[in-house]
Coordinates of C-alpha atoms in Angstrom, one line a residue:
X1 CA -47.4 23.0 -15.6
X2 CA -47.3 19.4 -14.9
X3 CA -48.8 18.4 -18.3
X4 CA -46.0 20.0 -20.3
X5 CA -43.3 17.8 -21.9
X6 CA -39.9 17.8 -20.4
X7 CA -37.1 19.2 -22.6
X8 CA -34.7 16.8 -24.1
X9 CA -31.9 18.3 -21.9
X10 CA -33.2 16.5 -18.8
X11 CA -33.6 13.0 -20.3
X12 CA -31.1 11.7 -17.6
X13 CA -33.3 13.0 -14.9
X14 CA -36.3 11.1 -16.2
X15 CA -34.2 7.9 -16.4
X16 CA -33.1 8.2 -12.9
X17 CA -36.6 8.8 -11.6
X18 CA -38.2 5.8 -13.4
X19 CA -38.3 2.2 -12.2
X20 CA -37.4 0.0 -15.1
X21 CA -39.6 -2.8 -13.9
X22 CA -42.8 -1.2 -12.6
X23 CA -42.9 1.7 -15.0
X24 CA -43.9 4.0 -12.2
X25 CA -42.0 7.2 -11.7
X26 CA -39.9 7.6 -8.5
X27 CA -39.2 11.0 -6.9
X28 CA -35.9 12.4 -8.4
X29 CA -32.9 12.1 -6.3
X30 CA -31.0 15.5 -6.0
X31 CA -27.4 16.3 -5.4
X32 CA -25.6 19.2 -3.9
X33 CA -24.2 21.3 -6.6
X34 CA -20.9 21.7 -4.8
X35 CA -20.2 18.2 -3.6
X36 CA -22.3 16.1 -6.0
X37 CA -23.7 14.2 -3.0
X38 CA -27.3 13.5 -2.1
X39 CA -26.4 13.6 1.7
X40 CA -24.2 15.8 3.7
X41 CA -20.5 15.2 3.2
X42 CA -20.1 14.1 6.9
X43 CA -22.2 11.0 6.0
X44 CA -19.7 9.9 3.3
X45 CA -16.9 10.7 5.7
X46 CA -18.5 8.4 8.2
X47 CA -18.6 5.6 5.6
X48 CA -14.9 6.1 5.0
X49 CA -14.3 6.0 8.8
X50 CA -16.3 2.8 9.0
X51 CA -14.4 1.0 6.3
X52 CA -11.1 2.2 7.8
X53 CA -12.1 0.9 11.3
X54 CA -13.3 -2.4 9.9
X55 CA -10.2 -3.0 7.8
X56 CA -7.9 -1.9 10.7
X57 CA -9.6 -4.4 12.9
X58 CA -9.0 -7.1 10.4
X59 CA -5.4 -6.2 9.9
X60 CA -4.8 -6.1 13.6
X61 CA -6.1 -9.6 14.2
X62 CA -5.2 -11.6 11.0
X63 CA -1.4 -11.8 11.5
X64 CA -1.9 -12.9 15.1
X65 CA -4.6 -15.4 14.4
X66 CA -2.3 -18.3 13.5
X67 CA -0.3 -18.0 16.6
X68 CA -3.4 -17.7 18.6
X69 CA -4.8 -21.0 17.1
X70 CA -1.6 -22.8 18.0
X71 CA -2.4 -22.2 21.6
X72 CA -5.1 -24.7 21.1
X73 CA -2.8 -27.2 19.4
X74 CA -3.9 -26.5 15.9
X75 CA -1.7 -27.7 13.1
X76 CA -0.9 -25.8 9.9
X77 CA -3.8 -27.4 8.1
X78 CA -6.1 -26.4 11.0
X79 CA -5.0 -22.9 10.7
X80 CA -5.7 -23.0 7.0
X81 CA -9.3 -24.3 7.7
X82 CA -9.9 -21.2 9.9
X83 CA -9.3 -19.0 6.8
X84 CA -11.3 -21.3 4.5
X85 CA -14.2 -21.3 7.0
X86 CA -14.4 -17.5 6.8
X87 CA -14.1 -17.4 3.1
X88 CA -16.7 -20.1 2.6
X89 CA -19.3 -18.5 4.8
X90 CA -18.7 -15.0 3.3
X91 CA -18.9 -16.4 -0.2
X92 CA -22.4 -17.7 0.1
X93 CA -23.9 -15.1 2.4
X94 CA -22.8 -12.1 0.4
X95 CA -25.7 -12.3 -2.1
X96 CA -28.2 -12.6 0.8
X97 CA -27.0 -9.6 2.5
X98 CA -26.8 -7.7 -0.8
X99 CA -30.4 -8.4 -1.5
X100 CA -31.3 -7.7 2.1
X101 CA -29.8 -4.2 1.6
X102 CA -32.3 -3.7 -1.2
X103 CA -35.3 -4.7 1.0
X104 CA -34.2 -3.4 4.5
X105 CA -32.0 -0.6 3.7
X106 CA -28.2 0.1 3.3
X107 CA -27.8 1.6 6.8
X108 CA -29.6 -1.4 8.5
X109 CA -27.4 -4.0 6.8
X110 CA -24.3 -2.0 7.4
X111 CA -25.2 -1.8 11.1
X112 CA -26.0 -5.5 11.4
X113 CA -22.8 -6.5 9.6
X114 CA -20.6 -4.5 11.9
X115 CA -22.5 -5.8 15.0
X116 CA -22.3 -9.4 13.8
X117 CA -18.7 -9.0 13.0
X118 CA -17.9 -7.5 16.4
X119 CA -19.8 -10.1 18.3
X120 CA -18.0 -12.9 16.3
X121 CA -14.6 -11.6 17.0
X122 CA -15.3 -11.2 20.7
X123 CA -16.4 -14.8 20.6
X124 CA -13.1 -15.8 19.0
X125 CA -11.2 -13.9 21.5
X126 CA -12.9 -15.8 24.4
X127 CA -12.9 -19.2 22.7
X128 CA -11.9 -22.1 25.0
X129 CA -11.0 -24.5 22.3
X130 CA -10.1 -24.9 18.6
X131 CA -13.5 -25.9 17.4
X132 CA -15.3 -23.1 19.3
X133 CA -12.8 -20.8 17.5
X134 CA -13.6 -22.4 14.2
X135 CA -17.3 -21.9 14.7
X136 CA -17.0 -18.2 15.6
X137 CA -14.6 -17.8 12.7
X138 CA -17.2 -19.2 10.3
X139 CA -19.9 -17.0 11.9
X140 CA -17.8 -13.8 11.4
X141 CA -17.7 -14.6 7.6
X142 CA -21.5 -14.4 7.5
X143 CA -21.3 -10.7 8.2
X144 CA -18.5 -9.9 5.7
X145 CA -20.6 -7.4 3.8
X146 CA -19.3 -4.0 5.3
X147 CA -17.3 -3.2 2.1
X148 CA -19.9 -4.1 -0.3
X149 CA -22.7 -2.3 1.5
X150 CA -20.5 0.8 1.8
X151 CA -20.0 0.7 -2.0
X152 CA -23.8 0.4 -2.4
X153 CA -24.3 3.3 -0.2
X154 CA -21.8 5.4 -2.2
X155 CA -23.5 4.4 -5.4
X156 CA -26.8 5.6 -4.1
X157 CA -25.7 9.0 -2.8
X158 CA -23.1 10.0 -5.3
X159 CA -24.0 11.7 -8.6
X160 CA -22.5 10.0 -11.6
X161 CA -20.0 12.8 -12.1
X162 CA -18.3 12.2 -8.8
X163 CA -19.1 8.5 -8.1
X164 CA -15.8 7.2 -9.4
X165 CA -13.7 9.6 -7.4
X166 CA -15.5 8.8 -4.2
X167 CA -15.3 5.0 -4.8
X168 CA -11.6 5.3 -5.6
X169 CA -11.1 7.2 -2.4
X170 CA -13.0 4.5 -0.5
X171 CA -10.6 1.9 -1.9
X172 CA -7.8 3.8 -0.2
X173 CA -9.0 3.0 3.2
X174 CA -7.8 -0.6 3.3
X175 CA -4.3 0.6 2.3
X176 CA -4.4 3.3 5.1
X177 CA -5.4 0.6 7.6
X178 CA -2.6 -1.7 6.4
X179 CA -0.1 0.9 7.4
X180 CA -1.1 0.9 11.1
X181 CA -2.9 -2.5 11.7
X182 CA -0.1 -5.0 11.6
X183 CA 2.1 -2.9 13.9
X184 CA -0.8 -2.4 16.4
X185 CA -1.6 -6.1 16.3
X186 CA 2.1 -6.9 17.0
X187 CA 2.1 -4.5 20.0
X188 CA -1.1 -5.8 21.4
X189 CA 0.1 -9.5 21.1
X190 CA 2.6 -8.8 23.8
X191 CA -0.4 -8.6 26.3
X192 CA -1.8 -11.9 25.0
X193 CA -2.4 -13.6 21.7
X194 CA -6.1 -13.0 21.9
X195 CA -5.8 -9.3 22.5
X196 CA -5.5 -8.5 18.7
X197 CA -8.7 -10.5 18.1
X198 CA -10.4 -8.7 21.1
X199 CA -9.4 -5.4 19.6
X200 CA -10.9 -6.5 16.3
X201 CA -14.3 -7.0 17.8
X202 CA -14.1 -3.8 19.8
X203 CA -13.3 -1.6 16.9
X204 CA -16.3 -3.2 14.8
X205 CA -18.7 -2.4 17.6
X206 CA -17.3 1.2 17.8
X207 CA -17.9 1.6 14.1
X208 CA -21.4 0.1 14.5
X209 CA -22.2 2.7 17.3
X210 CA -21.0 5.6 15.1
X211 CA -23.2 4.3 12.2
X212 CA -26.2 4.1 14.6
X213 CA -25.7 7.6 15.9
X214 CA -24.7 9.5 12.8
X215 CA -25.3 7.8 9.5
X216 CA -28.6 8.5 7.8
X217 CA -30.3 6.0 5.4
X218 CA -29.7 6.2 1.8
X219 CA -32.1 8.9 0.3
X220 CA -32.5 6.9 -2.9
X221 CA -33.5 3.7 -1.0
X222 CA -36.0 5.8 1.2
X223 CA -37.6 7.4 -1.9
X224 CA -37.9 3.9 -3.6
X225 CA -39.6 2.4 -0.6
X226 CA -42.0 5.4 -0.2
X227 CA -42.9 5.1 -3.9
X228 CA -43.4 1.3 -3.4
X229 CA -45.6 2.0 -0.4
X230 CA -47.8 4.4 -2.3
X231 CA -48.1 1.9 -5.2
X232 CA -49.1 -0.8 -2.7
X233 CA -51.8 1.5 -1.2
X234 CA -53.2 2.3 -4.5
X235 CA -53.2 -1.3 -5.4
X236 CA -55.0 -2.4 -2.3
X237 CA -57.6 0.4 -2.7
X238 CA -58.2 -0.8 -6.4
X239 CA -58.0 -4.5 -6.3
X240 CA -57.4 -5.6 -2.8
X241 CA -53.9 -6.9 -3.7
X242 CA -50.7 -5.3 -2.8
X243 CA -47.9 -4.8 -5.3
X244 CA -44.6 -3.7 -3.9
X245 CA -41.5 -2.4 -5.6
X246 CA -40.3 -5.2 -7.9
X247 CA -36.5 -5.9 -8.0
X248 CA -34.9 -5.5 -11.4
X249 CA -33.4 -8.7 -12.8
X250 CA -29.7 -9.0 -12.9
X251 CA -28.3 -8.3 -16.3
X252 CA -26.0 -10.8 -18.0
X253 CA -23.0 -8.3 -17.7
X254 CA -23.2 -8.7 -13.9
X255 CA -22.3 -12.4 -14.3
X256 CA -19.6 -11.6 -16.7
X257 CA -18.1 -9.0 -14.3
X258 CA -18.5 -11.6 -11.5
X259 CA -16.6 -14.2 -13.5
X260 CA -13.8 -11.7 -14.1
X261 CA -13.9 -11.0 -10.4
X262 CA -13.6 -14.7 -9.6
X263 CA -10.4 -15.2 -11.6
X264 CA -9.1 -11.9 -10.2
X265 CA -10.0 -13.2 -6.7
X266 CA -7.8 -16.3 -7.4
X267 CA -4.9 -14.0 -8.4
X268 CA -5.4 -11.7 -5.3
X269 CA -5.8 -14.6 -2.8
X270 CA -2.6 -16.2 -4.2
X271 CA -0.7 -13.0 -3.9
X272 CA -1.9 -12.4 -0.2
X273 CA -1.2 -16.0 0.9
X274 CA 1.9 -16.9 -0.9
X275 CA 3.9 -13.6 -1.3
X276 CA 5.4 -14.0 2.2
X277 CA 6.4 -17.5 1.4
X278 CA 7.9 -16.6 -1.9
X279 CA 9.9 -13.6 -0.6
X280 CA 11.3 -15.8 2.2
X281 CA 12.3 -18.6 -0.1
X282 CA 13.8 -16.4 -2.9
X283 CA 15.3 -13.6 -1.0
X284 CA 15.6 -14.9 2.5
X285 CA 13.5 -12.0 4.0
X286 CA 12.3 -12.5 7.5
X287 CA 9.0 -11.4 9.0
X288 CA 10.2 -8.0 10.1
X289 CA 11.6 -7.3 6.6
X290 CA 8.5 -8.5 4.9
X291 CA 6.6 -6.2 7.1
X292 CA 8.5 -3.2 5.9
X293 CA 7.9 -4.2 2.3
X294 CA 4.1 -4.5 3.1
X295 CA 4.1 -1.0 4.7
X296 CA 5.9 0.5 1.8
X297 CA 3.4 -1.0 -0.6
X298 CA 0.5 0.2 1.5
X299 CA 1.8 3.8 1.5
X300 CA 2.3 3.9 -2.2
X301 CA -1.2 2.3 -2.7
X302 CA -2.6 5.0 -0.4
X303 CA -1.0 7.7 -2.6
X304 CA -2.2 6.0 -5.7
X305 CA -5.9 5.6 -4.8
X306 CA -6.3 9.2 -3.5
X307 CA -4.3 11.3 -6.0
X308 CA -3.4 9.2 -9.0
X309 CA -6.1 6.7 -9.9
X310 CA -9.1 9.3 -9.8
X311 CA -7.3 11.5 -12.3
X312 CA -6.4 8.6 -14.6
X313 CA -10.0 7.4 -14.4
X314 CA -11.2 10.9 -15.5
X315 CA -8.6 11.0 -18.3
X316 CA -8.9 7.4 -19.6
X317 CA -12.1 6.0 -18.1
X318 CA -12.9 3.5 -15.4
X319 CA -12.9 0.5 -17.8
X320 CA -9.4 1.3 -19.1
X321 CA -8.1 1.6 -15.5
X322 CA -9.6 -1.8 -14.5
X323 CA -8.4 -3.6 -17.6
X324 CA -4.8 -2.0 -17.5
X325 CA -4.4 -2.7 -13.8
X326 CA -5.3 -6.4 -14.2
X327 CA -3.0 -6.8 -17.2
X328 CA -0.1 -5.2 -15.2
X329 CA -0.7 -7.5 -12.3
X330 CA -0.9 -10.6 -14.7
X331 CA 2.5 -9.7 -16.1
X332 CA 4.4 -8.3 -13.1
X333 CA 3.7 -11.2 -10.6
X334 CA 5.3 -14.0 -12.7
X335 CA 8.0 -11.5 -13.8
X336 CA 9.0 -10.6 -10.3
X337 CA 9.3 -14.2 -8.9
X338 CA 10.4 -16.1 -11.9
X339 CA 12.4 -13.7 -14.1
X340 CA 13.8 -11.0 -11.9
X341 CA 17.1 -11.6 -10.1
X342 CA 18.1 -10.0 -6.9
X343 CA 16.4 -7.9 -4.2
X344 CA 15.6 -4.7 -6.0
X345 CA 14.4 -6.0 -9.4
X346 CA 12.2 -8.4 -7.5
X347 CA 10.7 -5.7 -5.3
X348 CA 10.2 -3.3 -8.2
X349 CA 8.3 -5.9 -10.2
X350 CA 6.2 -6.7 -7.1
X351 CA 5.6 -2.8 -6.5
X352 CA 4.3 -2.7 -10.1
X353 CA 2.0 -5.6 -9.5
X354 CA 0.8 -3.9 -6.4
X355 CA 0.1 -0.7 -8.5
X356 CA -2.0 -2.8 -11.0
X357 CA -3.9 -4.5 -8.1
X358 CA -4.7 -1.2 -6.5
X359 CA -6.0 0.2 -9.8
X360 CA -8.2 -2.8 -10.4
X361 CA -9.6 -2.7 -6.9
X362 CA -10.2 1.1 -7.2
X363 CA -12.1 0.5 -10.4
X364 CA -14.2 -2.5 -9.3
X365 CA -16.8 -0.5 -7.3
X366 CA -17.4 2.0 -10.2
X367 CA -17.7 -0.8 -12.7
X368 CA -20.3 -2.6 -10.5
X369 CA -22.2 0.5 -9.9
X370 CA -22.6 1.0 -13.7
X371 CA -24.5 -2.2 -13.9
X372 CA -27.1 -1.4 -11.2
X373 CA -30.5 0.0 -11.0
X374 CA -32.5 1.5 -8.2
X375 CA -34.0 -1.7 -7.0
X376 CA -31.2 -4.2 -7.5
X377 CA -28.0 -2.4 -6.4
X378 CA -27.4 -4.5 -3.4
X379 CA -28.1 -7.7 -5.3
X380 CA -25.6 -6.7 -8.0
X381 CA -22.8 -5.9 -5.5
X382 CA -23.6 -9.0 -3.5
X383 CA -23.4 -11.3 -6.6
X384 CA -20.1 -9.9 -7.7
X385 CA -18.8 -10.0 -4.1
X386 CA -19.8 -13.7 -3.9
X387 CA -17.9 -14.7 -7.1
X388 CA -14.9 -12.6 -6.0
X389 CA -14.9 -14.2 -2.5
X390 CA -15.1 -17.6 -4.2
X391 CA -11.9 -16.9 -6.2
X392 CA -10.1 -15.7 -3.0
X393 CA -11.0 -18.9 -1.3
X394 CA -9.9 -21.1 -4.3
X395 CA -6.7 -19.1 -4.9
X396 CA -4.9 -19.9 -1.6
X397 CA -6.0 -23.6 -1.6
X398 CA -4.6 -24.3 -5.1
X399 CA -1.5 -22.1 -4.7
X400 CA -0.6 -23.7 -1.3
X401 CA -0.5 -27.1 -3.0
X402 CA 1.6 -25.8 -5.8
X403 CA 3.9 -24.1 -3.3
X404 CA 4.7 -27.5 -1.8
X405 CA 6.4 -28.3 -5.1
X406 CA 7.9 -25.0 -6.1
X407 CA 6.9 -21.9 -4.1
X408 CA 8.8 -19.5 -6.4
X409 CA 7.5 -20.5 -9.8
X410 CA 4.2 -22.6 -9.9
X411 CA 2.0 -20.3 -7.7
X412 CA 2.9 -17.2 -9.7
X413 CA 2.3 -18.8 -13.1
X414 CA -1.1 -19.8 -11.6
X415 CA -1.7 -16.3 -10.4
X416 CA -0.6 -14.6 -13.7
X417 CA -2.8 -16.9 -15.8
X418 CA -5.8 -16.2 -13.6
X419 CA -5.4 -12.4 -13.7
X420 CA -4.9 -12.7 -17.6
X421 CA -8.2 -14.6 -17.8
X422 CA -9.8 -11.9 -15.6
X423 CA -8.7 -9.2 -18.0
X424 CA -10.0 -11.1 -21.0
X425 CA -13.4 -11.4 -19.4
X426 CA -13.5 -7.7 -19.1
X427 CA -13.4 -7.1 -22.8
X428 CA -17.0 -8.1 -23.4
X429 CA -18.0 -5.4 -20.9
X430 CA -16.5 -2.6 -22.9
X431 CA -19.6 -2.2 -24.9
X432 CA -22.1 -3.6 -22.3
X433 CA -21.3 -0.9 -19.7
X434 CA -23.7 2.0 -19.9
X435 CA -22.3 5.4 -20.5
X436 CA -22.3 8.1 -17.8
X437 CA -24.7 10.9 -18.3
X438 CA -23.4 14.2 -19.5
X439 CA -22.2 16.8 -17.1
X440 CA -25.1 19.1 -18.1
X441 CA -27.6 16.5 -17.1
X442 CA -25.9 15.9 -13.7
X443 CA -25.7 19.6 -13.0
X444 CA -29.5 19.7 -13.9
X445 CA -30.2 17.2 -11.1
X446 CA -27.8 19.0 -8.7
X447 CA -29.7 22.3 -8.9
X448 CA -32.7 20.9 -7.0
X449 CA -30.8 20.0 -3.8
X450 CA -32.1 22.9 -1.7
X451 CA -35.7 21.7 -2.2
X452 CA -35.3 18.0 -1.4
X453 CA -37.2 18.6 2.0
X454 CA -40.4 19.0 0.0
X455 CA -40.2 15.4 -0.8
X456 CA -39.4 14.2 2.7
X457 CA -41.4 16.3 5.2
X458 CA -40.7 15.3 8.8
X459 CA -38.6 12.4 7.5
X460 CA -41.6 10.4 6.5
X461 CA -41.3 10.9 2.7
X462 CA -45.1 11.3 2.2
X463 CA -44.8 14.5 0.2
X464 CA -48.4 15.4 0.9
X465 CA -47.9 18.0 3.7
X466 CA -49.1 21.6 2.7
X467 CA -46.3 24.1 2.4
X468 CA -47.7 27.6 2.8
X469 CA -45.3 30.4 2.4
X470 CA -43.5 31.4 5.6
X471 CA -44.2 34.9 7.0
X472 CA -41.2 37.0 5.8
X473 CA -39.4 39.4 8.2
X474 CA -37.8 42.7 7.5
X475 CA -34.3 41.2 7.3
X476 CA -35.6 38.5 4.8
X477 CA -36.8 41.4 2.4
X478 CA -33.5 43.1 2.9
X479 CA -31.4 40.0 2.1
X480 CA -33.5 39.0 -1.0
X481 CA -33.4 42.6 -2.2
X482 CA -29.6 42.7 -2.0
X483 CA -29.4 39.3 -3.8
X484 CA -31.8 40.3 -6.6
X485 CA -30.0 43.6 -7.1
X486 CA -26.6 42.0 -7.4
X487 CA -27.9 39.2 -9.5
X488 CA -29.6 41.5 -12.0
X489 CA -26.6 43.8 -12.2
X490 CA -24.2 40.8 -12.7
X491 CA -26.4 39.4 -15.5
X492 CA -26.6 42.9 -17.3
X493 CA -30.4 43.6 -16.7
X494 CA -31.1 47.3 -16.8
X495 CA -33.2 47.1 -13.5
X496 CA -32.2 50.7 -12.2
X497 CA -33.5 52.5 -15.2
X498 CA -36.3 50.1 -16.1
X499 CA -37.5 48.9 -12.7
X500 CA -41.3 48.6 -13.5
X501 CA -40.4 46.6 -16.7
X502 CA -38.0 44.3 -14.9
X503 CA -40.4 43.7 -12.1
X504 CA -43.2 42.8 -14.6
X505 CA -40.9 40.4 -16.4
X506 CA -39.9 38.7 -13.1
X507 CA -43.5 38.4 -12.2
X508 CA -44.3 36.7 -15.4
X509 CA -41.3 34.4 -15.4
X510 CA -42.1 33.0 -11.9
X511 CA -45.4 31.1 -12.1
X512 CA -47.3 30.2 -8.9
X513 CA -46.5 26.8 -7.3
X514 CA -49.1 24.3 -6.1
X515 CA -49.7 23.5 -2.6
X516 CA -48.3 20.1 -1.5
X517 CA -44.6 19.2 -1.3
X518 CA -44.5 16.8 -4.1
X519 CA -46.4 19.1 -6.4
X520 CA -44.1 22.0 -5.6
X521 CA -41.1 19.9 -6.1
X522 CA -42.3 18.8 -9.6
X523 CA -43.2 22.4 -10.5
X524 CA -39.7 23.6 -9.5
X525 CA -38.1 20.7 -11.4
X526 CA -40.0 21.7 -14.5
X527 CA -39.3 25.3 -14.1
X528 CA -35.6 24.7 -13.8
X529 CA -35.6 22.5 -16.8
X530 CA -37.2 25.3 -18.9
X531 CA -34.7 27.7 -17.5
X532 CA -31.8 25.5 -18.5
X533 CA -33.3 25.2 -22.0
X534 CA -33.7 29.0 -22.2
X535 CA -30.0 29.5 -21.1
X536 CA -28.9 27.0 -23.7
X537 CA -30.9 28.9 -26.4
X538 CA -29.7 32.4 -25.4
X539 CA -26.1 31.5 -25.1
X540 CA -23.4 28.9 -24.7
X541 CA -22.1 26.4 -27.2
X542 CA -25.4 26.0 -29.1
X543 CA -25.5 29.8 -30.0
X544 CA -21.8 29.8 -30.9
X545 CA -22.3 26.8 -33.2
X546 CA -25.2 28.5 -34.9
X547 CA -23.5 31.8 -35.3
X548 CA -20.3 30.2 -36.7
X549 CA -22.5 28.1 -39.1
X550 CA -24.2 31.3 -40.3
X551 CA -20.9 33.1 -40.9
X552 CA -19.6 30.0 -42.8
X553 CA -22.7 30.0 -45.0
X554 CA -22.4 33.7 -45.7
X555 CA -18.8 33.3 -46.7
X556 CA -17.9 36.9 -45.9
X557 CA -16.0 38.7 -43.3
X558 CA -18.8 41.1 -42.7
X559 CA -21.3 38.5 -41.6
X560 CA -23.7 38.9 -38.8
X561 CA -22.4 39.2 -35.2
X562 CA -24.3 37.3 -32.7
X563 CA -23.9 38.2 -29.1
X564 CA -23.8 34.9 -27.2
X565 CA -24.3 35.3 -23.5
X566 CA -23.0 32.7 -21.1
X567 CA -24.1 33.4 -17.5
X568 CA -23.7 37.2 -18.1
X569 CA -20.0 36.6 -19.3
X570 CA -20.5 38.6 -22.6
X571 CA -18.9 35.9 -24.7
X572 CA -19.2 37.2 -28.3
X573 CA -18.3 36.0 -31.7
X574 CA -16.7 39.1 -33.2
X575 CA -17.2 40.3 -36.8
X576 CA -16.3 43.6 -38.3
X577 CA -18.8 46.3 -37.3
X578 CA -20.3 48.1 -40.3
X579 CA -20.3 51.9 -40.3
X580 CA -23.6 53.8 -40.7
X581 CA -22.7 54.5 -44.3
X582 CA -22.1 50.9 -45.3
X583 CA -25.0 49.5 -43.4
X584 CA -27.5 52.2 -44.4
X585 CA -28.7 52.5 -40.8
X586 CA -28.5 55.7 -38.9
X587 CA -27.0 54.2 -35.7
X588 CA -23.8 55.0 -34.0
X589 CA -21.3 52.2 -34.0
X590 CA -21.3 52.0 -30.2
X591 CA -24.9 50.9 -30.1
X592 CA -25.5 47.4 -28.8
X593 CA -27.0 45.1 -31.4
X594 CA -30.5 43.8 -30.9
X595 CA -31.0 41.5 -33.8
X596 CA -29.1 40.2 -36.9
X597 CA -30.8 43.0 -38.9
X598 CA -28.7 45.6 -37.2
X599 CA -25.6 44.4 -39.1
X600 CA -25.4 43.6 -42.7
X601 CA -22.4 42.6 -44.9
X602 CA -20.1 45.3 -46.1
X603 CA -20.4 44.1 -49.6
X604 CA -23.1 42.0 -51.2
X605 CA -22.0 38.3 -50.9
X606 CA -22.2 36.0 -53.9
X607 CA -25.2 33.6 -53.8
X608 CA -24.4 30.4 -51.9
X609 CA -27.5 28.4 -52.5
X610 CA -30.2 28.2 -49.8
X611 CA -29.6 30.6 -46.8
X612 CA -32.0 28.8 -44.5
X613 CA -29.1 27.3 -42.7

């Protein structure tokens, strides 16, 4: 069984299971056919909760941080340095944490990031002076890898068919947190200006506790590490030198997307830091009114990322969503502050800009995931995150200086030009992005989900434990009997009248499996691949196309009728049924056709050249 070649229909499975650097095959990752996930849905839900808690913590503490710093006598410049310190450390530590997630595991780095962030925020809440606060603030930026690691985890556990949807929904968590965070921070600040920062650290530690208890490690990372360990053992036995799982080099397209992220980070950082100032100067809005505007934008962004953006991505593609969103933001930001007059035209333009920003942020994760491999996924996300963070650090610094001269015009020209450059840098990626595999290939992978424990016995991943058949009980026989009877009836097998023949056919269709878990899994994978190929040959689009082609070549209404079966649905391509006189065959018209010879043209067709088609 293992020596046979795989059919062409499962090429995507082979690509997924192959390391592009070492050339060794990795165990195939499998997805649930209903959810498209390689882990229980509760694991992905926990990732969403983690991002929500982490962002909620940040939105609680960030608005109160300037007022808290002023208790230590900090000037406006000193407050700016606090934000720069966080951005600086997060910018240069993001690639390190990304590569660490490839080596140590996604769950490990997510847990360390949450713990480090929680401890840093508790340190800020108890700081006795400005410089201690500054140090803890810089330390918290080191662990700003929660969002990137969560995206890497989703890229690992989501099938290509559902990855964009899940990543788009993950991008909605910050918008949801923005609805509640600032209000909670304002309420907590009445007890003390350090209380919001204290809540920030507490929520991060709560999220870390939930991850520690309930989040399992990425199955793809575990399989990769097990395969690397097996190769190292073989290498040591053969030559005395260990060879681990080599990391795939970063493709050039990663740096192009990172450069686009840098300019987009400039536009994003400018909008976040200067929008309040611009609304105050242009429209005279106070802090409470600006808060209402932010909440309205956050609610609409939440609706967009959950219900609108995923549908648009499926219709137009992820790249189109990212490009269009960036262009919309590049045009709408200057339009809202420079051209629009009055309250509502300005707010409408800024709402449109927020829509574009939400679309770009929702598409950023899927775009990054397209450029990753099994061994460099964390490094890719870390590199792109580093360049984006660098842009978010540069944007407020430059925009703040421009706002000193003209807060209503110059910062928004700067932001619009930066977003436009970001969109232009996306254009070279249009052809560089790999295409997603077909839905048939993804479904092929999904069908093995129920046998994944064969690869990971006892959670060790050795795949070498013996798996003898379990002793069946009477109720097991009854359950399987009911299932097989219903299955054969639904698929039109004459098992009632031809039981011996049907049982003999089933016995020949199901070959014996080998003994160990890995061998059994490979046998089942190959068996399912051949079954899929057989289904394609017996029915579906391939059979319909062949039948239509034959009728077209025959050029006659009385061409052969092919019965194309699709999962027992009886989908047929109809043609006039010849009578016994016309066909010269002594069969009644109600008989089921068994071959093309049962039907012949009513009249002899004119020669149409070669009939081999």
